[in-house]
XYZ file of C-alpha atoms in Angstrom:
651
model
C -31.092 -27.943 36.314
C -34.487 -27.032 34.830
C -33.961 -25.880 31.204
C -35.606 -22.626 30.241
C -37.736 -22.556 27.096
C -35.978 -20.327 24.652
C -37.421 -21.055 21.143
C -33.792 -20.576 20.053
C -33.015 -20.389 16.314
C -29.636 -21.819 15.195
C -28.505 -20.991 11.638
C -26.335 -23.699 10.271
C -24.286 -24.042 7.067
C -26.150 -23.329 3.844
C -28.503 -21.047 5.904
C -30.452 -24.082 7.298
C -32.282 -22.992 10.504
C -33.042 -25.290 13.370
C -35.184 -24.325 16.364
C -34.512 -25.553 19.961
C -36.590 -25.152 23.119
C -33.509 -24.919 25.391
C -29.916 -23.988 25.539
C -27.706 -26.485 23.743
C -24.087 -27.331 23.698
C -22.274 -27.261 20.356
C -21.896 -31.014 20.613
C -25.651 -31.477 21.175
C -26.373 -29.268 18.222
C -24.105 -31.570 16.116
C -25.931 -34.601 17.475
C -29.231 -33.033 16.361
C -27.887 -32.871 12.850
C -26.472 -36.417 12.757
C -24.650 -38.857 15.009
C -21.873 -39.191 12.462
C -21.192 -35.510 12.518
C -21.143 -35.514 16.318
C -18.590 -38.371 16.322
C -16.300 -36.444 13.959
C -16.864 -33.027 15.512
C -13.774 -31.297 16.940
C -14.946 -27.747 17.658
C -17.620 -25.241 16.603
C -17.739 -21.689 15.327
C -20.472 -19.648 17.048
C -21.162 -16.230 15.573
C -17.718 -16.189 14.020
C -15.778 -17.307 17.193
C -14.195 -20.720 17.572
C -15.713 -22.500 20.592
C -15.401 -25.789 22.454
C -17.899 -28.601 21.788
C -18.740 -27.992 25.446
C -19.798 -24.402 24.763
C -23.469 -23.807 25.531
C -25.416 -21.689 22.986
C -28.327 -19.964 24.788
C -29.589 -17.483 22.141
C -30.078 -17.198 18.412
C -26.800 -17.761 16.666
C -24.984 -18.898 13.550
C -23.244 -22.181 14.265
C -20.801 -24.230 12.201
C -19.668 -27.750 13.319
C -15.999 -28.169 12.621
C -14.487 -31.625 11.946
C -10.812 -32.355 11.280
C -11.425 -31.285 7.691
C -11.897 -27.684 8.893
C -9.034 -25.479 10.070
C -10.653 -24.754 13.431
C -11.217 -28.534 13.899
C -7.633 -29.288 13.092
C -6.422 -26.754 15.634
C -8.604 -28.158 18.430
C -7.490 -31.704 17.511
C -3.841 -30.806 17.545
C -4.114 -28.717 20.660
C -5.518 -31.659 22.535
C -2.624 -33.775 21.292
C -0.141 -31.202 22.601
C -1.757 -31.708 26.089
C -1.439 -35.477 25.701
C 2.258 -34.922 24.928
C 2.735 -32.830 28.052
C 0.853 -35.381 30.160
C 3.068 -38.170 28.813
C 6.203 -36.191 29.586
C 5.013 -35.428 33.157
C 4.275 -39.148 33.707
C 7.756 -40.128 32.611
C 9.655 -37.049 33.854
C 7.721 -35.670 36.893
C 10.323 -32.924 37.618
C 10.076 -31.333 34.173
C 8.480 -27.855 34.139
C 5.851 -27.109 31.523
C 5.969 -24.017 29.248
C 3.567 -23.681 26.310
C 2.095 -26.136 23.790
C 0.079 -24.726 20.958
C -1.328 -26.163 17.774
C 0.429 -24.962 14.692
C -0.221 -25.045 10.939
C 1.246 -28.488 10.461
C 0.954 -30.144 13.874
C 1.756 -29.090 17.411
C 4.635 -28.614 19.811
C 5.219 -28.261 23.481
C 8.142 -26.562 25.305
C 9.622 -28.109 28.414
C 12.180 -26.878 30.900
C 14.459 -29.941 31.076
C 18.116 -30.075 31.977
C 19.160 -32.184 28.915
C 17.668 -32.364 25.434
C 15.337 -35.283 24.652
C 17.085 -38.178 22.946
C 15.592 -40.251 20.121
C 15.074 -43.137 22.572
C 13.138 -40.805 24.914
C 10.992 -39.675 22.034
C 10.019 -43.219 21.315
C 9.161 -43.774 25.005
C 7.064 -40.570 25.122
C 5.204 -41.427 21.980
C 4.382 -44.878 23.358
C 3.070 -43.184 26.574
C 0.932 -40.813 24.488
C -0.607 -43.760 22.662
C -1.371 -45.330 26.060
C -3.100 -42.140 27.122
C -5.179 -42.212 23.939
C -6.242 -45.827 24.666
C -7.355 -44.795 28.151
C -9.889 -42.450 26.502
C -9.658 -39.944 29.302
C -12.430 -37.291 29.359
C -11.175 -33.725 28.931
C -12.875 -31.269 31.252
C -12.844 -27.512 31.300
C -13.060 -25.303 34.397
C -13.051 -21.508 34.914
C -10.721 -20.574 37.833
C -9.732 -17.500 39.766
C -6.178 -16.295 39.849
C -5.864 -17.480 43.508
C -6.984 -21.028 42.488
C -4.472 -20.942 39.649
C -1.598 -20.046 41.938
C -2.457 -23.140 44.035
C -2.934 -25.441 41.061
C 0.307 -24.428 39.359
C 2.537 -23.996 42.445
C 6.122 -24.694 41.356
C 5.376 -24.330 37.674
C 7.103 -20.980 37.122
C 6.154 -20.553 33.510
C 2.506 -21.306 33.999
C 2.458 -18.868 36.924
C 3.964 -16.116 34.803
C 1.242 -16.700 32.185
C -1.427 -16.819 34.848
C -0.472 -13.432 36.302
C -0.206 -11.882 32.818
C -3.580 -13.134 31.791
C -5.185 -11.968 35.072
C -3.654 -8.505 34.620
C -5.175 -8.319 31.138
C -8.560 -9.254 32.533
C -8.826 -12.452 30.468
C -11.058 -15.345 31.492
C -8.865 -17.901 33.222
C -9.521 -21.482 32.310
C -7.913 -24.896 32.873
C -8.348 -28.217 31.096
C -7.977 -31.485 32.946
C -7.559 -35.002 31.630
C -7.014 -37.510 34.376
C -3.912 -36.716 36.353
C -2.876 -33.748 34.113
C -4.111 -30.135 34.256
C -3.007 -27.238 32.035
C -3.753 -23.539 31.909
C -5.353 -23.062 28.507
C -8.073 -21.147 26.676
C -8.873 -24.112 24.429
C -10.727 -25.284 22.550
C -10.104 -29.025 23.052
C -11.703 -32.327 22.186
C -14.082 -34.084 24.554
C -11.665 -37.006 25.303
C -8.219 -38.299 24.472
C -9.618 -41.347 22.698
C -10.570 -39.336 19.545
C -6.954 -39.202 18.446
C -6.031 -42.384 16.486
C -2.639 -41.686 14.997
C 0.345 -39.769 16.615
C 3.906 -39.203 15.536
C 6.553 -37.198 17.293
C 8.668 -35.695 14.509
C 11.593 -33.861 16.173
C 13.040 -32.448 19.328
C 14.765 -29.015 19.045
C 15.712 -26.096 21.260
C 13.845 -22.849 21.744
C 13.671 -19.901 24.105
C 10.926 -19.091 26.591
C 8.489 -16.866 24.720
C 10.952 -16.582 21.794
C 13.309 -14.337 23.784
C 16.948 -15.299 23.587
C 17.607 -13.538 26.951
C 15.119 -15.976 28.678
C 15.456 -19.624 29.605
C 16.327 -22.268 27.015
C 13.567 -24.819 26.352
C 13.435 -28.302 24.936
C 10.795 -28.198 22.223
C 9.066 -31.297 20.898
C 7.168 -31.302 17.675
C 4.454 -33.782 16.523
C 1.605 -34.511 14.246
C -1.724 -36.246 14.819
C -4.654 -37.524 12.748
C -8.045 -39.166 13.262
C -6.886 -42.110 11.108
C -3.724 -44.068 10.743
C -4.027 -43.957 6.950
C -3.873 -40.082 7.167
C -0.732 -40.237 9.158
C 0.820 -42.620 6.688
C -0.096 -40.285 3.779
C 1.395 -37.344 5.693
C 4.681 -39.118 6.229
C 4.866 -39.996 2.593
C 4.176 -36.395 1.702
C 7.006 -35.286 4.115
C 9.378 -37.658 2.339
C 8.486 -36.059 -0.995
C 8.807 -32.571 0.585
C 12.383 -33.507 1.760
C 13.117 -34.603 -1.770
C 11.967 -31.338 -3.188
C 13.203 -29.001 -0.472
C 14.974 -26.138 -2.168
C 17.570 -26.158 0.559
C 18.595 -29.650 -0.561
C 18.121 -29.250 -4.307
C 19.591 -25.799 -4.454
C 22.791 -26.880 -2.836
C 23.106 -30.146 -4.758
C 22.587 -28.381 -8.082
C 24.783 -25.431 -7.042
C 22.208 -22.656 -7.115
C 23.229 -21.150 -3.798
C 25.274 -21.704 -0.622
C 25.505 -20.149 2.799
C 28.680 -19.273 4.681
C 28.870 -18.849 8.455
C 31.271 -15.927 8.354
C 28.997 -14.019 5.999
C 25.888 -14.509 8.191
C 22.494 -16.082 8.503
C 19.928 -15.033 5.991
C 22.626 -13.838 3.572
C 22.921 -16.577 0.908
C 25.593 -16.559 -1.761
C 23.894 -17.026 -5.148
C 26.080 -19.301 -7.251
C 26.351 -18.969 -11.057
C 23.433 -21.370 -11.686
C 21.128 -19.481 -9.384
C 22.344 -16.091 -10.634
C 21.551 -17.043 -14.226
C 17.983 -18.018 -13.313
C 17.381 -14.819 -11.384
C 19.002 -12.852 -14.318
C 16.475 -14.397 -16.727
C 13.531 -13.667 -14.461
C 14.634 -10.069 -13.887
C 15.169 -9.353 -17.594
C 11.790 -10.882 -18.380
C 10.019 -8.920 -15.655
C 11.626 -5.622 -16.597
C 10.742 -6.112 -20.202
C 7.207 -7.192 -19.333
C 6.603 -4.242 -17.024
C 7.827 -1.908 -19.721
C 5.224 -3.396 -22.036
C 2.600 -2.732 -19.361
C 3.531 0.971 -19.142
C 6.036 1.038 -16.321
C 9.034 3.428 -16.147
C 12.222 1.942 -14.757
C 13.999 3.734 -11.867
C 17.188 3.122 -9.871
C 17.355 4.530 -6.430
C 19.881 4.436 -3.495
C 20.266 1.468 -1.197
C 20.255 3.752 1.913
C 19.010 7.030 3.123
C 19.198 9.304 6.146
C 16.868 8.662 8.994
C 14.967 11.746 8.021
C 13.474 10.155 4.959
C 12.163 7.183 6.978
C 10.733 9.571 9.536
C 8.655 11.237 6.865
C 7.380 7.898 5.554
C 6.696 6.473 9.041
C 9.093 3.609 8.743
C 11.290 5.018 11.560
C 8.322 4.860 14.037
C 6.746 1.595 12.793
C 9.524 -0.452 11.322
C 12.740 0.588 13.042
C 13.397 -2.909 14.607
C 13.259 -4.410 11.099
C 15.874 -2.044 9.658
C 19.688 -2.178 9.484
C 20.936 1.115 11.002
C 24.244 2.749 10.231
C 24.985 5.034 13.140
C 23.247 5.700 16.442
C 19.471 5.946 15.829
C 18.961 7.841 19.086
C 21.675 10.461 18.694
C 19.999 13.354 16.787
C 23.264 15.342 16.747
C 24.974 12.950 14.357
C 24.008 11.815 10.893
C 22.409 8.383 10.788
C 21.573 6.252 7.810
C 19.585 3.083 7.311
C 19.568 0.430 4.618
C 16.205 0.514 2.822
C 13.627 -2.091 3.767
C 11.407 -0.951 0.872
C 11.674 1.437 -2.072
C 8.532 3.547 -1.819
C 9.972 6.678 -0.177
C 12.777 6.716 -2.727
C 10.484 6.332 -5.763
C 8.296 9.171 -4.507
C 11.208 11.462 -5.235
C 10.863 10.691 -8.893
C 7.287 11.968 -8.756
C 8.368 15.015 -6.753
C 11.190 15.900 -9.266
C 8.752 18.371 -10.887
C 5.200 19.578 -10.758
C 2.598 17.176 -11.909
C -0.768 17.508 -13.632
C -3.773 15.119 -13.742
C -2.704 14.422 -17.329
C 0.557 12.857 -15.972
C -1.411 10.177 -14.107
C -1.250 7.274 -13.722
C 2.509 7.276 -13.267
C 3.730 3.669 -13.063
C 7.262 3.361 -11.588
C 9.118 0.091 -11.273
C 12.517 -1.019 -9.992
C 14.539 -4.131 -9.478
C 15.148 -3.302 -5.802
C 17.601 -4.856 -3.446
C 16.123 -4.522 0.037
C 17.417 -5.247 3.554
C 15.277 -6.417 6.513
C 16.507 -7.547 9.882
C 14.460 -10.668 10.187
C 14.562 -12.760 13.369
C 17.144 -15.565 13.252
C 14.438 -18.143 13.849
C 12.603 -17.041 10.727
C 15.497 -17.652 8.353
C 14.866 -20.467 5.824
C 17.076 -21.029 2.768
C 16.129 -18.492 0.052
C 12.488 -18.167 1.173
C 13.194 -15.787 4.087
C 16.410 -13.849 3.973
C 17.843 -10.558 5.201
C 18.988 -9.235 1.815
C 16.752 -9.857 -1.213
C 15.809 -8.427 -4.584
C 12.181 -7.704 -5.497
C 10.236 -6.570 -8.590
C 8.929 -3.515 -6.723
C 6.686 -0.792 -8.196
C 4.515 2.146 -7.218
C 1.661 3.584 -9.166
C 0.689 7.217 -8.472
C -2.866 7.884 -9.698
C -6.097 9.831 -9.447
C -8.888 8.360 -7.316
C -11.044 7.694 -10.383
C -8.197 5.481 -11.745
C -7.883 3.225 -8.670
C -9.945 0.240 -9.777
C -8.596 0.042 -13.298
C -4.941 0.318 -12.046
C -5.522 -2.172 -9.212
C -7.025 -4.576 -11.785
C -3.989 -4.079 -13.987
C -1.610 -4.874 -11.067
C -3.514 -8.079 -10.352
C -3.662 -9.140 -13.977
C 0.122 -8.563 -14.340
C 0.762 -10.637 -11.163
C -1.477 -13.417 -12.453
C 0.234 -13.368 -15.865
C 3.635 -13.679 -14.232
C 2.547 -16.494 -11.958
C 0.952 -18.415 -14.869
C 4.075 -18.011 -16.939
C 6.365 -19.500 -14.354
C 3.771 -22.158 -13.341
C 2.901 -21.015 -9.809
C -0.689 -19.606 -10.455
C -2.435 -22.754 -9.367
C -0.528 -22.854 -6.050
C -1.490 -19.464 -4.656
C -4.301 -18.090 -2.534
C -5.439 -14.528 -1.809
C -5.673 -12.618 1.502
C -7.305 -9.287 2.031
C -5.022 -7.943 4.806
C -6.710 -5.373 6.963
C -5.732 -3.251 9.982
C -6.719 -3.991 13.608
C -8.621 -1.001 14.926
C -7.649 -2.091 18.450
C -3.967 -1.564 17.607
C -3.942 2.020 16.534
C -0.358 2.533 17.679
C 0.746 0.042 14.903
C -0.830 1.998 12.045
C -0.748 5.470 10.518
C -3.981 7.419 9.831
C -7.423 7.671 11.316
C -10.225 5.174 11.537
C -12.112 7.067 8.885
C -9.128 6.959 6.494
C -8.725 3.202 7.038
C -12.450 2.608 6.532
C -12.264 4.514 3.262
C -9.222 2.580 1.989
C -10.519 -0.871 3.038
C -13.997 -0.213 1.596
C -12.409 0.854 -1.638
C -10.351 -2.342 -1.782
C -13.249 -4.568 -0.826
C -15.343 -3.065 -3.517
C -12.570 -3.706 -6.143
C -11.963 -7.244 -4.979
C -15.622 -8.165 -4.924
C -16.143 -6.489 -8.308
C -13.274 -8.521 -9.740
C -14.845 -11.720 -8.285
C -11.709 -12.701 -6.444
C -11.901 -15.490 -3.997
C -10.062 -14.259 -0.873
C -9.812 -14.569 2.905
C -9.597 -11.682 5.329
C -6.508 -11.298 7.482
C -7.110 -8.825 10.375
C -3.872 -7.058 11.596
C -1.981 -8.138 8.506
C -2.075 -4.732 6.717
C 0.906 -2.486 6.060
C 1.098 0.375 8.586
C -0.033 2.792 5.900
C -2.789 0.828 4.165
C -4.654 -2.404 3.370
C -3.252 -4.879 0.889
C -3.979 -7.898 -1.200
C -1.460 -10.616 -0.276
C -0.953 -13.435 -2.764
C 0.034 -16.283 -0.516
C 1.923 -19.543 -1.372
C 3.131 -22.561 0.632
C 6.492 -24.194 0.446
C 6.736 -27.914 0.235
C 6.518 -28.245 4.026
C 3.160 -26.352 4.114
C 4.623 -23.127 5.619
C 2.770 -20.159 4.044
C 4.501 -16.904 2.975
C 3.527 -13.911 0.970
C 4.810 -14.006 -2.580
C 3.217 -10.899 -4.064
C 1.510 -7.824 -2.567
C -0.761 -5.112 -3.983
C -1.413 -2.336 -1.474
C -3.672 0.671 -1.504
C -2.193 3.733 0.140
C -4.227 6.915 0.742
C -1.884 8.357 3.395
C 1.763 8.738 2.272
C 1.221 11.186 -0.571
C 0.127 13.738 1.913
C 3.104 13.078 4.233
C 5.486 13.622 1.355
C 3.629 16.569 -0.126
C 2.899 14.839 -3.371
C 0.191 16.719 -5.291
C -1.102 17.137 -8.768
C -3.070 19.893 -10.392
C -6.537 18.637 -11.248
C -8.890 19.678 -13.990
C -10.287 22.228 -11.660
C -6.904 23.931 -11.401
C -6.533 23.023 -7.671
C -3.997 20.763 -5.930
C -5.034 17.283 -5.095
C -3.329 14.396 -3.255
C -2.978 11.229 -5.465
C -3.623 7.688 -4.334
C -0.704 5.261 -4.433
C -0.597 1.520 -5.201
C 2.455 -0.367 -3.863
C 2.879 -3.637 -5.757
C 5.131 -6.438 -6.931
C 4.662 -8.511 -10.102
C 6.701 -11.620 -9.210
C 7.770 -10.746 -5.649
C 11.160 -11.585 -4.195
C 13.411 -13.236 -6.815
C 15.173 -15.390 -4.206
C 11.902 -16.660 -2.776
C 10.537 -17.237 -6.315
C 13.669 -19.243 -7.241
C 13.167 -21.403 -4.081
C 9.530 -22.056 -4.883
C 10.296 -22.907 -8.499
C 13.062 -25.337 -7.381
C 10.474 -27.066 -5.134
C 7.675 -26.982 -7.700
C 9.712 -28.586 -10.428
C 12.100 -30.642 -8.129
C 15.006 -28.806 -9.763
C 13.830 -29.432 -13.340
C 13.022 -25.841 -14.186
C 11.310 -24.852 -17.518
C 13.920 -24.707 -20.321
C 13.723 -20.940 -20.651
C 14.917 -20.570 -17.035
C 17.505 -23.352 -16.854
C 21.086 -22.190 -16.439
C 22.130 -24.847 -18.970
C 19.540 -25.603 -21.604
C 21.459 -28.194 -23.687
C 24.368 -30.514 -23.014
C 26.380 -31.856 -25.968
C 27.711 -35.443 -25.297
C 30.425 -36.555 -27.744
C 30.849 -40.295 -27.738
C 34.620 -40.027 -27.891
C 37.413 -37.468 -28.441
C 37.298 -38.132 -32.159
C 34.062 -36.161 -32.346
C 35.109 -33.113 -30.286
C 35.584 -31.011 -33.416
C 32.021 -31.560 -34.586
C 30.715 -31.104 -30.953
C 32.602 -27.782 -30.875
C 30.995 -26.715 -34.133
C 27.594 -27.655 -32.770
C 28.249 -25.768 -29.545
C 29.071 -22.642 -31.538
C 25.774 -22.893 -33.461
C 23.748 -23.381 -30.328
C 25.339 -20.361 -28.583
C 24.991 -18.244 -31.682
C 21.253 -19.044 -31.620
C 21.075 -17.790 -27.994
C 20.882 -21.232 -26.382
C 22.783 -21.726 -23.123
C 24.694 -24.864 -24.079
C 27.751 -26.764 -22.762
C 29.701 -29.810 -23.872
C 30.933 -32.660 -21.694
C 34.535 -33.189 -22.877
C 35.413 -35.760 -20.194
C 36.841 -39.128 -21.180
C 33.895 -40.985 -19.614
C 31.359 -43.437 -21.001
C 28.474 -41.929 -22.853
C 25.966 -43.536 -20.514
C 27.765 -41.998 -17.543
C 27.783 -38.464 -19.106
C 24.048 -38.767 -19.968
C 23.270 -39.811 -16.452
C 25.240 -36.825 -15.123
C 23.251 -34.473 -17.395
C 19.998 -36.080 -16.176
C 21.023 -35.521 -12.546
C 21.618 -31.857 -13.341
C 18.068 -31.734 -14.807
C 19.361 -30.420 -18.175
C 16.431 -30.307 -20.666
C 18.246 -31.385 -23.803
C 21.062 -33.909 -24.220
C 22.644 -33.975 -27.667
C 24.648 -37.104 -28.359
C 27.130 -36.973 -31.305
C 29.170 -39.745 -32.767
C 30.520 -40.979 -36.111
C 27.148 -41.038 -37.955
C 26.096 -37.647 -36.551
C 29.387 -36.033 -37.457
C 29.218 -37.355 -40.979
C 25.598 -36.313 -41.590
C 25.522 -33.026 -39.616
C 22.892 -34.398 -37.308
C 22.392 -34.950 -33.570
C 20.750 -37.747 -31.531
C 18.399 -35.893 -29.142
C 17.426 -36.953 -25.690
C 15.064 -34.818 -23.686
C 14.440 -34.619 -20.017
C 10.778 -35.324 -20.394
C 10.546 -37.787 -23.257
C 13.891 -39.598 -23.325
C 15.111 -40.648 -26.823
C 13.708 -38.227 -29.457
C 15.626 -39.695 -32.275
C 18.107 -38.176 -34.803
C 17.485 -34.824 -36.408
C 19.469 -32.162 -38.186
C 21.421 -29.580 -36.151
C 19.036 -26.894 -37.416
C 15.935 -28.884 -36.494
C 17.298 -29.499 -33.037
C 18.052 -25.735 -32.594
C 14.542 -24.858 -33.792
C 13.047 -27.308 -31.302
C 14.976 -25.846 -28.337
C 14.200 -22.282 -29.408
C 10.503 -23.083 -29.672
C 10.606 -24.446 -26.102
C 12.349 -21.251 -24.909
C 10.234 -18.775 -26.844
C 6.957 -20.150 -25.676
C 8.230 -20.662 -22.140
C 6.958 -24.240 -22.077
C 6.719 -26.060 -18.809
């Protein structure tokens, strides 16, 4: 085909502009930059949209070439590997029906309709077949089809036909990707051939439901990971070994921080004494810190009538996530719901009497136990649960106070994260609404634009490095989400700071301004350390169970060499406790080395060995978790050492 002269300008990274006389594919644009970049290219971003390397650019555009180092490149790479997995399964098990196979944050999966679950031996055979497909270096080709063509191509593939009809009804472009004897319905993007993928590992086979619906067919789901280099796969597998070692589900149970019980229910952990002590220390510290930052403590009910949630909007936008007591649809009978958040309750504190502009800002905080009906598939140890406690707070303020108070919320959150040692592990997301999903959000487009512009101005003025998350906002306003990953790379929100310009009006919250007229305040919803259970889980993973001394349930363990020194050990124990140190003594008739080893396994920061010389001199032989043998010192010196560690919250 004769190429048309376009004098097309392509703006690359760092605002470098290249001119072309004809339309160019993303891959050809990469080649024009360097052959090395083209070899490593996985996808492109054209005017903000992720595109195939095959995609032809025919007008001025901003283009970024994505390698495996980029998120978009990883997704294309892993998505192609999921198709290789499906192709291998179809080669070995022709009667299996295909469902879906997306790329995910840490790899890929594919769902299959298979009578029996995949065995470990079958996984090995499938992985070997995948490697064979990679060696064949099969070109991957894209084709746009009609719905009629799709019905012919996927005849007998019930799940593909269901998706085909749904996509056609929505008016989406229908595309297929073919690699040799395998074709899949897919929007892409994908790599140019199977040979790009150099390292593959299938990690597990589990069960799932078609489209996540427990009323639909059960699927056999297979997970895997892939990399451009074998060395990267090896590094990943080592990292996974370390993640398993640090997994709070493992550590938390071994060190007796929490347990779960089937007859209590999923997502409802029992916090054992060790875990309860850590959470108690965090809560006391947070409440004292927030008091120092000008917050007033409240205590509100755990439940309320549906009428409260109707005013706030939770009944319309969050009903499926709430635990309901009574029939939610029978308006003739009283119906209650356990609270999923505290905001409508704390507003009643503000509404208790008339307010003036002089009363603002009003900073209200609460150690809030909340209840959310999370999906069973989302449950994970202490990180995602159905009942949890949070350092919740709401600031009611004048519009002119918004930036200063938002900054204060962010500074408090950063201070808390730095103190516990999580500050370097977080990222920031500016969560916005999706204007195409107005049914999901309260308010008008103008109100959302005002709120989001205000937040953007504040974030930019603070110089915060953040990403934008569309359709991640609360239903009543935009928010700053402080994100963190667990040891397996799964990201969750730890702390939120939200701007709300809507709910004050819904609740009739006003203040008398300097002009003598009534005004609606702005509200900031925020947490300072987030959910205590989730924070405990992340701390256990961060420190592999060896929490900072100030948080440890047991801070010192006295180890008497024999029963002859129990009296002195008891005196020492009394001194430590009187000084406010959480101490215990190991009275068992075991060898000293065994008792020290036990204390080390429990991650106890200080081990104080006492024998004949120590009892005679009033000293202790100190061993620390970090440094080992610290030598002999007086009891008072030892206590001062531990107290300094606790007071300064050393890590």
